[in-house]
Amino acid sequence: MDGPSASAIMNEFSLSSAASPRAHGKLTLGDYEPEPCDADETLEALKLIRILEEAGIDCCFCGVSALIYYGAERVRDEWELCIPTQLMPKAELLLKTGRFAETYLSGLPSPHPQPQSLNHTYPRFQKRGSDFQFVLTPSWDVHLTCEPYSIQRSQLGLPYPRLGVLLQSYLETTNRVSLCDAVDGANVPEDWGHANLDLEGTNDLQWVARMNDAILATRREKSLLGLIPTVKISKRELWAKTIQEKGDRLGWTRPSDIFATRFRLHGSPDPWLHDQCTY
């Protein structure tokens, strides 16, 4: 799938590239020192990543977890873990067999189908004796690429899509809600997108067509309700509109002289760069 080049990603605006040196390496569990705001789930997530990476499976947290990492105020019920689509069978088998079958409970009930999504079809797991739940998500379905150059490490070593990679996926899939949340969390200016995103052309309609076919294949009744719209959307116009409407999204509870966006105060540090609370 098309997107920003590796060189563009690696030269991202300092929003993404100026993290402390720890964020660029893979940490071991011994490097982890819990801080008061860290949940037990963070350590479990780190253990899970270590298992998969040692098996040669590059991965990164996506969905709500990625939005939280970049500053959005979302509530997480489960951790969505993006796995290269071709490695999904390997990852699922790894966690369901051998000693890991004793660590993780599989076959969890699927949620009700959501519009424009295949999330209910993905394999779900829970750490035994813990509230830590996660779902394996095929990279193609969320229009992401799980490659080392496209991944950024948190202060604790958890992998997330680089900011430009994440925003590009929302533009390609016309995921307006997540795009707005990521923009308001990261508080990026419009010209940042001109330098770091592929804004030429429209959303990825080939992806839309394949996703809609896959969604229909999961249904007994071939209703067209809840499919992804097949309308062409200019990525440049969608980006500009999302940035220019930051102020409109503040609402009356967040005065513009205090709040830069829904999630950021004026002058506040980028949440993924400071050490006060890491994910």
XYZ file of C-alpha atoms in Angstrom:
279
model
C 0.000 0.000 0.000
C 1.214 3.490 -0.768
C 2.301 5.866 1.949
C 5.164 8.071 3.078
C 8.624 6.785 2.212
C 10.890 5.260 4.795
C 13.180 8.301 4.619
C 10.260 10.653 5.191
C 9.145 8.623 8.180
C 12.620 8.541 9.681
C 12.927 12.317 9.227
C 9.601 13.058 10.838
C 9.091 16.337 12.575
C 10.627 16.330 16.042
C 7.224 15.419 17.433
C 8.101 11.798 16.694
C 11.875 11.632 16.457
C 13.129 13.445 19.532
C 12.214 10.773 22.065
C 14.777 9.750 24.645
C 17.348 7.138 23.549
C 15.479 4.417 25.423
C 12.577 4.777 23.013
C 14.682 3.593 20.080
C 15.760 0.237 21.487
C 14.033 -2.937 22.536
C 13.985 -3.056 26.316
C 14.032 -6.168 28.424
C 11.769 -6.703 31.394
C 14.701 -5.931 33.664
C 14.767 -2.363 32.351
C 11.208 -1.773 33.455
C 10.735 0.335 36.572
C 7.037 0.920 37.261
C 5.951 4.463 37.924
C 2.892 5.350 40.009
C 0.700 5.927 36.963
C 1.657 2.657 35.226
C -0.957 -0.081 35.225
C -0.144 -3.759 35.562
C -1.398 -4.167 32.011
C 1.582 -2.196 30.711
C 3.999 -4.793 32.044
C 1.849 -7.590 30.610
C 1.879 -5.820 27.245
C 5.668 -5.642 27.385
C 5.877 -9.373 28.131
C 3.597 -10.126 25.181
C 5.685 -8.035 22.797
C 8.830 -9.801 23.933
C 7.265 -13.215 23.214
C 6.238 -12.235 19.694
C 9.459 -10.440 18.784
C 11.561 -13.374 19.962
C 9.506 -15.499 17.543
C 10.371 -13.134 14.680
C 7.001 -11.383 14.595
C 7.218 -7.596 14.324
C 4.119 -5.953 15.742
C 2.787 -2.722 17.212
C -0.151 -1.584 19.280
C -2.816 0.162 17.238
C -6.387 1.351 17.689
C -7.245 2.904 21.039
C -3.815 2.127 22.516
C -2.037 4.113 19.791
C -4.428 7.027 20.227
C -3.817 7.065 23.984
C -0.060 7.005 23.359
C -0.342 10.098 21.174
C -2.422 11.973 23.724
C -6.066 11.215 22.938
C -8.430 10.635 25.838
C -9.832 7.214 24.998
C -11.013 4.356 27.217
C -9.311 1.034 26.489
C -11.172 -2.231 27.048
C -8.574 -4.352 25.257
C -5.199 -3.857 23.609
C -5.318 -4.082 19.816
C -2.081 -5.566 18.526
C -1.304 -5.099 14.844
C 0.328 -8.192 13.320
C 1.606 -8.484 9.730
C -1.307 -10.109 7.920
C 0.823 -12.958 6.575
C 2.032 -13.752 10.116
C -1.397 -13.840 11.765
C -1.618 -17.682 11.710
C 1.880 -17.964 13.205
C 1.120 -15.477 15.999
C -2.199 -17.092 16.856
C -0.734 -20.609 16.910
C 2.189 -19.464 19.057
C -0.115 -18.086 21.750
C -2.485 -21.065 21.672
C 0.063 -23.865 22.012
C 2.843 -25.000 24.313
C 3.656 -23.068 27.436
C 1.927 -19.932 26.176
C -1.404 -21.768 26.141
C -0.986 -21.972 29.913
C -0.287 -18.237 30.069
C -3.048 -16.930 27.823
C -6.694 -17.906 27.678
C -7.920 -17.998 24.069
C -11.326 -18.253 22.448
C -12.787 -15.271 24.281
C -16.302 -14.233 23.234
C -16.307 -11.840 20.308
C -18.036 -8.480 20.611
C -21.072 -7.686 18.530
C -20.216 -6.731 14.942
C -19.497 -3.037 14.538
C -20.216 -1.037 11.379
C -17.333 -0.847 8.899
C -15.211 -3.294 10.902
C -14.023 -6.894 11.062
C -12.877 -6.563 14.667
C -15.370 -9.164 15.871
C -13.664 -11.811 13.711
C -10.163 -11.442 15.198
C -8.621 -13.842 17.751
C -8.855 -12.638 21.352
C -6.785 -13.565 24.386
C -6.603 -12.835 28.092
C -3.715 -13.303 30.495
C -4.808 -15.924 33.006
C -5.369 -14.379 36.423
C -5.252 -10.870 34.988
C -7.531 -8.295 33.387
C -5.086 -7.894 30.493
C -6.990 -8.650 27.276
C -5.737 -8.228 23.734
C -6.826 -8.896 20.176
C -4.611 -9.753 17.202
C -5.405 -7.417 14.310
C -4.219 -8.026 10.715
C -2.095 -5.113 9.524
C -3.862 -4.915 6.163
C -7.245 -4.400 7.802
C -6.043 -1.242 9.555
C -3.890 -0.097 6.611
C -0.650 -0.255 8.600
C 2.767 -1.720 7.895
C 4.560 -3.498 10.745
C 8.163 -2.856 9.764
C 10.968 -1.563 12.005
C 11.115 1.775 10.149
C 7.400 2.360 10.733
C 7.462 1.684 14.486
C 8.268 4.021 17.373
C 9.071 2.786 20.878
C 7.555 4.227 24.021
C 9.762 5.029 27.006
C 9.189 1.468 28.219
C 9.800 -0.105 24.833
C 6.218 -0.736 23.731
C 5.917 -0.457 19.936
C 3.459 1.915 18.284
C 3.077 3.139 14.704
C 5.063 6.296 14.074
C 2.824 9.313 14.116
C 3.011 9.848 10.366
C 2.269 6.187 9.697
C -0.757 6.246 11.980
C -2.180 9.466 10.543
C -1.621 8.189 7.001
C -3.654 5.076 7.754
C -6.565 7.197 8.971
C -6.436 9.305 5.808
C -6.321 6.270 3.528
C -9.261 4.621 5.309
C -11.162 7.889 5.916
C -11.342 7.144 9.627
C -12.434 10.645 10.574
C -13.049 10.009 14.273
C -9.620 8.510 14.913
C -7.959 11.106 12.678
C -9.463 13.923 14.750
C -8.474 12.229 18.003
C -4.885 11.688 16.851
C -4.568 15.255 15.569
C -5.980 16.696 18.783
C -3.737 14.467 20.892
C -0.543 15.200 18.965
C -1.513 18.816 18.187
C 0.301 18.839 14.861
C 0.069 21.890 12.554
C -1.196 21.704 8.995
C 2.219 22.146 7.380
C 3.516 19.131 9.317
C 1.212 17.010 7.198
C 2.500 18.616 4.004
C 6.024 17.549 4.942
C 5.348 14.116 6.425
C 2.215 12.676 4.831
C 1.192 11.570 1.356
C -1.663 13.974 0.650
C -1.853 13.407 -3.085
C -4.978 11.835 -4.516
C -7.851 10.278 -2.645
C -8.521 7.670 0.005
C -7.670 4.051 -0.823
C -10.780 2.803 -2.607
C -9.196 -0.566 -3.406
C -8.812 -1.131 0.321
C -12.441 -0.070 0.811
C -13.672 -2.546 -1.801
C -11.731 -5.472 -0.324
C -12.804 -4.638 3.212
C -16.455 -4.415 2.187
C -16.202 -7.797 0.458
C -14.687 -9.279 3.611
C -17.376 -7.727 5.808
C -20.139 -9.099 3.576
C -18.541 -12.547 3.677
C -19.050 -12.661 7.454
C -22.794 -12.001 7.222
C -25.630 -14.406 6.713
C -27.759 -11.691 5.174
C -25.984 -9.638 2.540
C -27.220 -6.274 3.770
C -25.345 -3.210 2.571
C -25.830 -1.484 5.913
C -22.660 -0.858 7.886
C -20.290 -1.031 4.928
C -17.484 1.465 4.387
C -18.567 4.332 2.091
C -17.110 4.124 -1.401
C -16.991 7.889 -1.905
C -13.746 9.457 -3.137
C -12.283 11.805 -0.540
C -9.345 14.128 -1.208
C -6.684 13.362 1.385
C -5.357 16.918 1.225
C -8.797 18.403 1.838
C -9.545 15.946 4.642
C -6.253 16.801 6.321
C -6.801 20.554 6.014
C -10.344 20.312 7.347
C -9.262 18.195 10.311
C -6.532 20.659 11.289
C -8.571 23.796 10.715
C -11.448 22.542 12.859
C -9.353 21.939 15.986
C -10.936 24.974 17.618
C -14.458 23.930 16.685
C -13.941 20.617 18.487
C -13.064 22.308 21.788
C -16.658 22.837 22.831
C -17.767 25.210 25.560
C -16.037 23.305 28.374
C -12.522 23.966 27.024
C -11.724 27.686 26.629
C -9.387 28.366 23.718
C -7.122 30.602 25.805
C -6.228 27.549 27.910
C -6.675 24.598 25.544
C -4.806 24.223 22.264
C -6.942 21.174 21.397
C -9.485 18.980 23.176
C -6.634 17.041 24.770
C -3.774 19.538 25.022
C -3.132 22.683 27.009
C -1.158 25.457 25.373
C 2.518 24.716 25.886
C 1.973 21.209 27.220
C 4.692 18.646 26.395
C 4.098 15.950 23.836
C 2.722 13.074 25.940
C 4.875 10.402 24.281
C 8.139 12.260 24.943
C 8.061 13.027 28.650
C 8.730 10.577 31.462
C 5.927 11.434 33.867
C 3.708 8.640 32.624
C 4.626 6.155 29.934
C 2.644 3.408 28.269
